[in-house]
Tab-separated table of C-alpha atoms in Angstrom:
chain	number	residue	atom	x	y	z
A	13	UNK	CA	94.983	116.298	113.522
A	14	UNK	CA	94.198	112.508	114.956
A	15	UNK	CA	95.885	110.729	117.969
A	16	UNK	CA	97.265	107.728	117.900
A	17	UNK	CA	99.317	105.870	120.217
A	18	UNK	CA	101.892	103.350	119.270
A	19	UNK	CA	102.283	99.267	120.336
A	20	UNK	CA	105.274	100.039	121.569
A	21	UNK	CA	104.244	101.659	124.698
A	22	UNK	CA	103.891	97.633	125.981
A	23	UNK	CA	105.525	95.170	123.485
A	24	UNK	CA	107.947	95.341	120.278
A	25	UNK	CA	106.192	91.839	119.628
A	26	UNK	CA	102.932	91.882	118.855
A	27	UNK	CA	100.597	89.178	119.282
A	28	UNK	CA	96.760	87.421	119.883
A	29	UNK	CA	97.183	88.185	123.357
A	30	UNK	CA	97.804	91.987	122.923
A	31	UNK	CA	94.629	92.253	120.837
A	32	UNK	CA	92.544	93.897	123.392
A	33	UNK	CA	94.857	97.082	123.792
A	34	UNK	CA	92.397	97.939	120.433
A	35	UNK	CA	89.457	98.131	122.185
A	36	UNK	CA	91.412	99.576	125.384
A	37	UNK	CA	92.594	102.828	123.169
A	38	UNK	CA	89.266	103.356	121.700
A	39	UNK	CA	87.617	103.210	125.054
A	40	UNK	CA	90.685	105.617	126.116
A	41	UNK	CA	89.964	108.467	123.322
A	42	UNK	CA	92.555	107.691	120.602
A	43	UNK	CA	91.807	107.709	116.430
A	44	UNK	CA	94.471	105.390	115.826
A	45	UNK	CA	96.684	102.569	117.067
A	46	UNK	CA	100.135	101.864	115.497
A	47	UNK	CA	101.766	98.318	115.232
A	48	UNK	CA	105.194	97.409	115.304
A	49	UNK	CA	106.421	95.591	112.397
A	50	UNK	CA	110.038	93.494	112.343
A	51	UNK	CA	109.113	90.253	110.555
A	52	UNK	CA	105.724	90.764	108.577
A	53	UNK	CA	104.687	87.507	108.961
A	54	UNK	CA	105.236	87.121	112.906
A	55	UNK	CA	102.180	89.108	112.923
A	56	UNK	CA	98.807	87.860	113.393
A	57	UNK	CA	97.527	90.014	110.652
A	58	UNK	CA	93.956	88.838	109.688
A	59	UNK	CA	93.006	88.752	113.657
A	60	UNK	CA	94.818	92.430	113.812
A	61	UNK	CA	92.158	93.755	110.867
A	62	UNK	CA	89.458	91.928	112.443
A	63	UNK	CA	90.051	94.129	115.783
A	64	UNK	CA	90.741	96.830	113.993
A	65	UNK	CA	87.554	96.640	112.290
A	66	UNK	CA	85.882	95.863	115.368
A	67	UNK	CA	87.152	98.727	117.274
A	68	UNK	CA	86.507	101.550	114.670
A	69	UNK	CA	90.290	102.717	115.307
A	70	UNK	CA	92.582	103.377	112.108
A	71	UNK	CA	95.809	101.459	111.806
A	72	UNK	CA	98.849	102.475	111.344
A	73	UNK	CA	102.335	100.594	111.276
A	74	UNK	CA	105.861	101.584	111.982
A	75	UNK	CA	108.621	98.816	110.680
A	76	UNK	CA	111.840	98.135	112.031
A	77	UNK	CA	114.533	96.163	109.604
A	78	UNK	CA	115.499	93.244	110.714
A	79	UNK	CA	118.851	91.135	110.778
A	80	UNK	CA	119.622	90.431	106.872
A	81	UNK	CA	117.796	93.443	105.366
A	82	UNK	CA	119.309	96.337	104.480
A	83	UNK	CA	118.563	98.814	101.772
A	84	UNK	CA	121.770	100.305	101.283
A	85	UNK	CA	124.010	97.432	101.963
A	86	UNK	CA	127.668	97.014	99.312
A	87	UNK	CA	125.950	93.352	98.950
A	88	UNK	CA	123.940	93.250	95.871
A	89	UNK	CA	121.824	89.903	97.257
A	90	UNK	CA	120.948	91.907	100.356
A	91	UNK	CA	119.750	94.956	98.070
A	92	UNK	CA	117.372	92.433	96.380
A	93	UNK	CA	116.037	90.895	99.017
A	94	UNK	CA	115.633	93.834	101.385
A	95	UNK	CA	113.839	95.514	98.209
A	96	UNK	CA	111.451	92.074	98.698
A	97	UNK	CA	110.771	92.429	102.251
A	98	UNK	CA	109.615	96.400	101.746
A	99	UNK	CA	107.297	94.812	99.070
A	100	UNK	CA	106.046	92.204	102.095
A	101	UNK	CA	105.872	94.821	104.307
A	102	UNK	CA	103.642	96.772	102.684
A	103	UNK	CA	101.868	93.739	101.395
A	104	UNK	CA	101.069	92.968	105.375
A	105	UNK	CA	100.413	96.265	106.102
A	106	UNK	CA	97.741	96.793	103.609
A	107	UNK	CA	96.062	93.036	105.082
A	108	UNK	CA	96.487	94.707	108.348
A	109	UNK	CA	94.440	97.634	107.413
A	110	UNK	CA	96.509	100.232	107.184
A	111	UNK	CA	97.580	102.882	104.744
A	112	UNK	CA	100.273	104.362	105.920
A	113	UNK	CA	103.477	102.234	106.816
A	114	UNK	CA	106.738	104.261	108.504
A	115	UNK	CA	110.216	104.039	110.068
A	116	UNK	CA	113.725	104.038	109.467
A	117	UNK	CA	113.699	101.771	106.535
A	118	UNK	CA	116.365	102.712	105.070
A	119	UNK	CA	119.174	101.148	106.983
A	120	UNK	CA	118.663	98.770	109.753
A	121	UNK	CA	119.147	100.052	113.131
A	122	UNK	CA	122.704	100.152	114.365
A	123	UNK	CA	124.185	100.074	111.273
A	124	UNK	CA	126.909	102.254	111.396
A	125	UNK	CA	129.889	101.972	108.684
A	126	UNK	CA	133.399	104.218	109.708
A	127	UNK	CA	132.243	106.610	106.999
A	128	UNK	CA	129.734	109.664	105.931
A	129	UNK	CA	127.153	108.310	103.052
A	130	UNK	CA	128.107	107.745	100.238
A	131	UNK	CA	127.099	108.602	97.005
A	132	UNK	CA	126.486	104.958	96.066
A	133	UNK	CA	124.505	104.477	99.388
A	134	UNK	CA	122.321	107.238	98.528
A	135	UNK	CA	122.007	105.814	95.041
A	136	UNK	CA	120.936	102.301	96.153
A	137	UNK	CA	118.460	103.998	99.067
A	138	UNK	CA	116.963	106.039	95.500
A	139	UNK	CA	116.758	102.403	93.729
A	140	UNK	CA	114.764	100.850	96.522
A	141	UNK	CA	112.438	103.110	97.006
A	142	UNK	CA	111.760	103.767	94.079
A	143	UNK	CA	111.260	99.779	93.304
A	144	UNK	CA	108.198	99.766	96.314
A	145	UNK	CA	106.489	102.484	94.061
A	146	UNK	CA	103.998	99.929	92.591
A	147	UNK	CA	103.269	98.022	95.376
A	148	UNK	CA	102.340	101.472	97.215
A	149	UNK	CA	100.078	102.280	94.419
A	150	UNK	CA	98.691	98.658	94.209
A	151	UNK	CA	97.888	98.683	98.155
A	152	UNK	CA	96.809	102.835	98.390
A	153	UNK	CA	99.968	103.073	100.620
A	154	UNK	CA	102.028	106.037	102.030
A	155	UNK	CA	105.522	105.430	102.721
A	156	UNK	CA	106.951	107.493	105.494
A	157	UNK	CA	110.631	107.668	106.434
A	158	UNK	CA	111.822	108.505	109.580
A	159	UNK	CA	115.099	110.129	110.492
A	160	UNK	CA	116.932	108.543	113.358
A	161	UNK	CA	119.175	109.950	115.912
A	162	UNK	CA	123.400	109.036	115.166
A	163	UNK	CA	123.692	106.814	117.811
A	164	UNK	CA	121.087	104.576	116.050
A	165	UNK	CA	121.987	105.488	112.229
A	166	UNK	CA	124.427	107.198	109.964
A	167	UNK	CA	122.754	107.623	107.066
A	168	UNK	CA	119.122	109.751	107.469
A	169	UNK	CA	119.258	111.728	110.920
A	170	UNK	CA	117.769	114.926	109.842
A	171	UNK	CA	114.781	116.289	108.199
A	172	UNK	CA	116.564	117.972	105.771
A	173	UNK	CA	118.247	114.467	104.847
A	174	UNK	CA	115.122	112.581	104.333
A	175	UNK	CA	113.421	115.555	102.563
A	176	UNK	CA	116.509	115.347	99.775
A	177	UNK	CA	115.868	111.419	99.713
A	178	UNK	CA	112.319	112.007	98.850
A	179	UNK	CA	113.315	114.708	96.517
A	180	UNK	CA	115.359	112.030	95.068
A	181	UNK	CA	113.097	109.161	94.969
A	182	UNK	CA	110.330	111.335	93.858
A	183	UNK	CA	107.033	109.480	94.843
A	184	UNK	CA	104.827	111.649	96.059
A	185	UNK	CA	103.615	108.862	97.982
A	186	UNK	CA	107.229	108.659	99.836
A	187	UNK	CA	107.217	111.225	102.623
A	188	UNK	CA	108.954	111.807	106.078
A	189	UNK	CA	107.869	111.030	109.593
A	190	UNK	CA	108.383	113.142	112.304
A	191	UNK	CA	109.692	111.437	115.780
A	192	UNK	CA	110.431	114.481	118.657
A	193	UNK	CA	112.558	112.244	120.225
A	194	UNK	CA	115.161	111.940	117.782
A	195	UNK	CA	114.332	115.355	116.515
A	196	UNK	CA	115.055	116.533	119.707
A	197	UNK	CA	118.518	115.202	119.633
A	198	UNK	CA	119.684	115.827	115.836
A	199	UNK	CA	117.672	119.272	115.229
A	200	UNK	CA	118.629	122.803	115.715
A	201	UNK	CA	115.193	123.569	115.643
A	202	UNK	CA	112.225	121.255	115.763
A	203	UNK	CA	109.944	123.920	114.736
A	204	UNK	CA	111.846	124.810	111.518
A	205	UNK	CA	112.313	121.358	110.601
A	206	UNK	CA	108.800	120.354	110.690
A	207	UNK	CA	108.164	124.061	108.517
A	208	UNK	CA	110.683	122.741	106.315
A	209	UNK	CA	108.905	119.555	105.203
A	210	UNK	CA	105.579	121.472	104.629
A	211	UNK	CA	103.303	118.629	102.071
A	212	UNK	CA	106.158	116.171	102.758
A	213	UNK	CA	105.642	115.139	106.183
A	214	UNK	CA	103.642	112.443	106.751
A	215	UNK	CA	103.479	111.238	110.245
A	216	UNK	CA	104.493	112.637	113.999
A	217	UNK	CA	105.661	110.409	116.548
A	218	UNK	CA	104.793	112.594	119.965
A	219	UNK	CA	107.987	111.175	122.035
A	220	UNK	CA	109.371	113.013	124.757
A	221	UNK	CA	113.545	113.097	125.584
A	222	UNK	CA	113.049	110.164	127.474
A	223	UNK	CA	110.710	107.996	126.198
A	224	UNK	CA	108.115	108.708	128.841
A	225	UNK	CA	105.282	110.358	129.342
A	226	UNK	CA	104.841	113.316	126.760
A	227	UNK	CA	105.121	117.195	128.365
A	228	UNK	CA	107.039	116.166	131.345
A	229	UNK	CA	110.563	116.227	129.968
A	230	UNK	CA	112.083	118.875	127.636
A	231	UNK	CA	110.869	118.406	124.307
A	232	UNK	CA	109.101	121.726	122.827
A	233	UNK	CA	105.988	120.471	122.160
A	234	UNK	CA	103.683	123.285	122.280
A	235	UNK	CA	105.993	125.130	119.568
A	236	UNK	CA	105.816	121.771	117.592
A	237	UNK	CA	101.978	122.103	117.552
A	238	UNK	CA	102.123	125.893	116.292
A	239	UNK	CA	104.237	124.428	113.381
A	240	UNK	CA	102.118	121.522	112.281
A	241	UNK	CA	99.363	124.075	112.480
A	242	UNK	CA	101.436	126.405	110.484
A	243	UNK	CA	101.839	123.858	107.604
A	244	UNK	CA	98.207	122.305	108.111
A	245	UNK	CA	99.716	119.039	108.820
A	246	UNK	CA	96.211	116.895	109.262
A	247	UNK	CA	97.846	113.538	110.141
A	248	UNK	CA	98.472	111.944	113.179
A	249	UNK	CA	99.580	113.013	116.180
A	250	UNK	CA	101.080	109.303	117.737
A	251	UNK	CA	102.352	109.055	121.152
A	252	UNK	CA	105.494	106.559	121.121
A	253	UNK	CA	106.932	106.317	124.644
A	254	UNK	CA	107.754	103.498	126.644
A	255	UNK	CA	106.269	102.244	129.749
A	256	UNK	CA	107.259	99.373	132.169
A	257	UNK	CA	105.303	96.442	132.624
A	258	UNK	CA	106.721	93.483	134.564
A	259	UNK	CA	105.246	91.105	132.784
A	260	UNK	CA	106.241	92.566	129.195
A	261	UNK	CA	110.185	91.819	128.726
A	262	UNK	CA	109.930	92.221	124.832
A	263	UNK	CA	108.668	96.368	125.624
A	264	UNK	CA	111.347	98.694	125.462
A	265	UNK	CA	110.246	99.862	128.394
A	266	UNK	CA	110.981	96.855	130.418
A	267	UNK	CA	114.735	97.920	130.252
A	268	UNK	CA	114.324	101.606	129.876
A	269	UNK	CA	110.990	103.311	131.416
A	270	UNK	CA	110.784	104.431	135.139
A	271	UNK	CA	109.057	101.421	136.988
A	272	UNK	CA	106.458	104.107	138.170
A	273	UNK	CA	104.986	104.783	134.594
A	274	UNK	CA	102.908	101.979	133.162
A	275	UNK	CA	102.221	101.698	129.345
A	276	UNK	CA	98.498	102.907	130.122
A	277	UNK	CA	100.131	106.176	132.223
A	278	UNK	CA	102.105	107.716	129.275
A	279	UNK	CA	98.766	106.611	126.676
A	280	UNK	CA	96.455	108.128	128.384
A	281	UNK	CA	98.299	111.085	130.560
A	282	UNK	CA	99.991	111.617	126.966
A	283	UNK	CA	96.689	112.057	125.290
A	284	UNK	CA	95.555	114.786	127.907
A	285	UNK	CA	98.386	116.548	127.135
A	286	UNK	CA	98.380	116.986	123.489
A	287	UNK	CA	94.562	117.587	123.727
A	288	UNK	CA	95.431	119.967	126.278
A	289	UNK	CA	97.722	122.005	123.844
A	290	UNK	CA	95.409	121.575	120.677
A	291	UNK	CA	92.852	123.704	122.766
């Protein structure tokens, strides 16, 4: 397994000025570094695989829908052009670097219809996907959804949901992410989800049940180790918590994260931890 730590820890908005953070989580001990994707083209991608390059650290990029895109929407038009911007997205995240792009992509965050899926819903989700197939062969790119907890989604919030997707779609380079925080909050059992995924999990967000610092909240993590072990899961291990900066009001942790923990407290004090339990 390789650690990674996600962007988000100091800014949903990537930019020139963050570009040093690379070379910071090198220095700190981490494999990997993800980005945060809404808009592909907000970011500065040719600088980003420059730095990348630079740093020796992998890339990897979680994507958030924005306004206008949605994959499952009764609008035909937005179908087609949310099919077009998982095409960019992938596009941006192969000039980026990266070969793995995640996130709940298939519904846009807060979308939530009076109603249970449908079977039309889960029939456009199928179509989507399935349309991004060639661009994720074209760009060597693995597609990894991630379930979402029901105050953010109705549609995937379980691992058992997004494995049937994927069963559905049937790429094998369309697989499931992993994040403990949601897990935390939709699973009966974190450890028997992961099991259940086996080959099909792709990606672990390392989040605790508030965002902070991982191992000093709730979540079972050392039981969540056993079971990637269990499976041989050989991906990354990225920590995706929120710290407070002052001078960072686009990070989620400007609104959410005690004022005590910085973005560099739950990097760093997360990697320890997961190091600590890989021992």
């Amino acid at each position: 397994m390789k650690f990674g730590v996600s962007a988000f820890a100091w800014t949903a908005k990537f930019q020139e000025r963050h570009l040093p953070l690379l070379a910071w989580a090198r220095e700190a001990g981490f494999d990997g570094f993800e980005i945060a994707m809404f808009a592909p083209g907000d970011l500065p991608a040719s600088s980003l695989r420059q730095a990348y390059e630079e740093s020796g650290l992998e890339c990897t990029v979680c994507a958030i829908l924005p306004a206008g895109i949605n994959p499952i929407s009764p609008d035909a038009s937005v179908r087609r052009r949310s099919i077009e911007h998982l095409i960019e997205c992938v596009e941006t995240a192969a000039e980026i670097g990266s070969h793995l792009l995640g996130g709940p992509l298939f519904a846009p965050i807060g979308y939530l219809p009076p109603h249970r899926p449908t079977g039309d819903e889960m029939l456009w989700a199928i179509e989507a996907f399935q349309a991004v197939g060639e661009s994720l062969d074209e760009h060597d790119m693995t597609l990894s959804l991630e379930p979402v907890n029901r105050a953010e989604t109705f549609f995937i919030r379980t691992a058992a949901e997004a494995r049937a997707l994927c069963d559905a779609i049937g790429n094998p380079r369309i697989g499931v992410t992993i994040d403990t925080f949601h897990a935390n909050i939709e699973e009966k059992s974190l450890p028997l989800a992961i099991e259940s995924l086996g080959p099909q999990l792709k990606h672990i967000h390392i989040s605790e049940n508030d965002r902070g610092v991982p191992g000093t909240g709730h979540v079972g993590f050392p039981a969540v180790i056993e079971s990637l072990k269990k499976i041989g899961y050989q991906g990354y291990l990225t920590v995706e918590g929120f710290g407070y900066c002052l001078q960072e009001t686009d990070g989620p942790g400007w609104l959410w994260a005690e004022t005590g923990v910085t973005p560099e407290d739950v990097a760093v004090k997360g990697l320890a931890y997961l190091k600590g339990l890989l021992k």
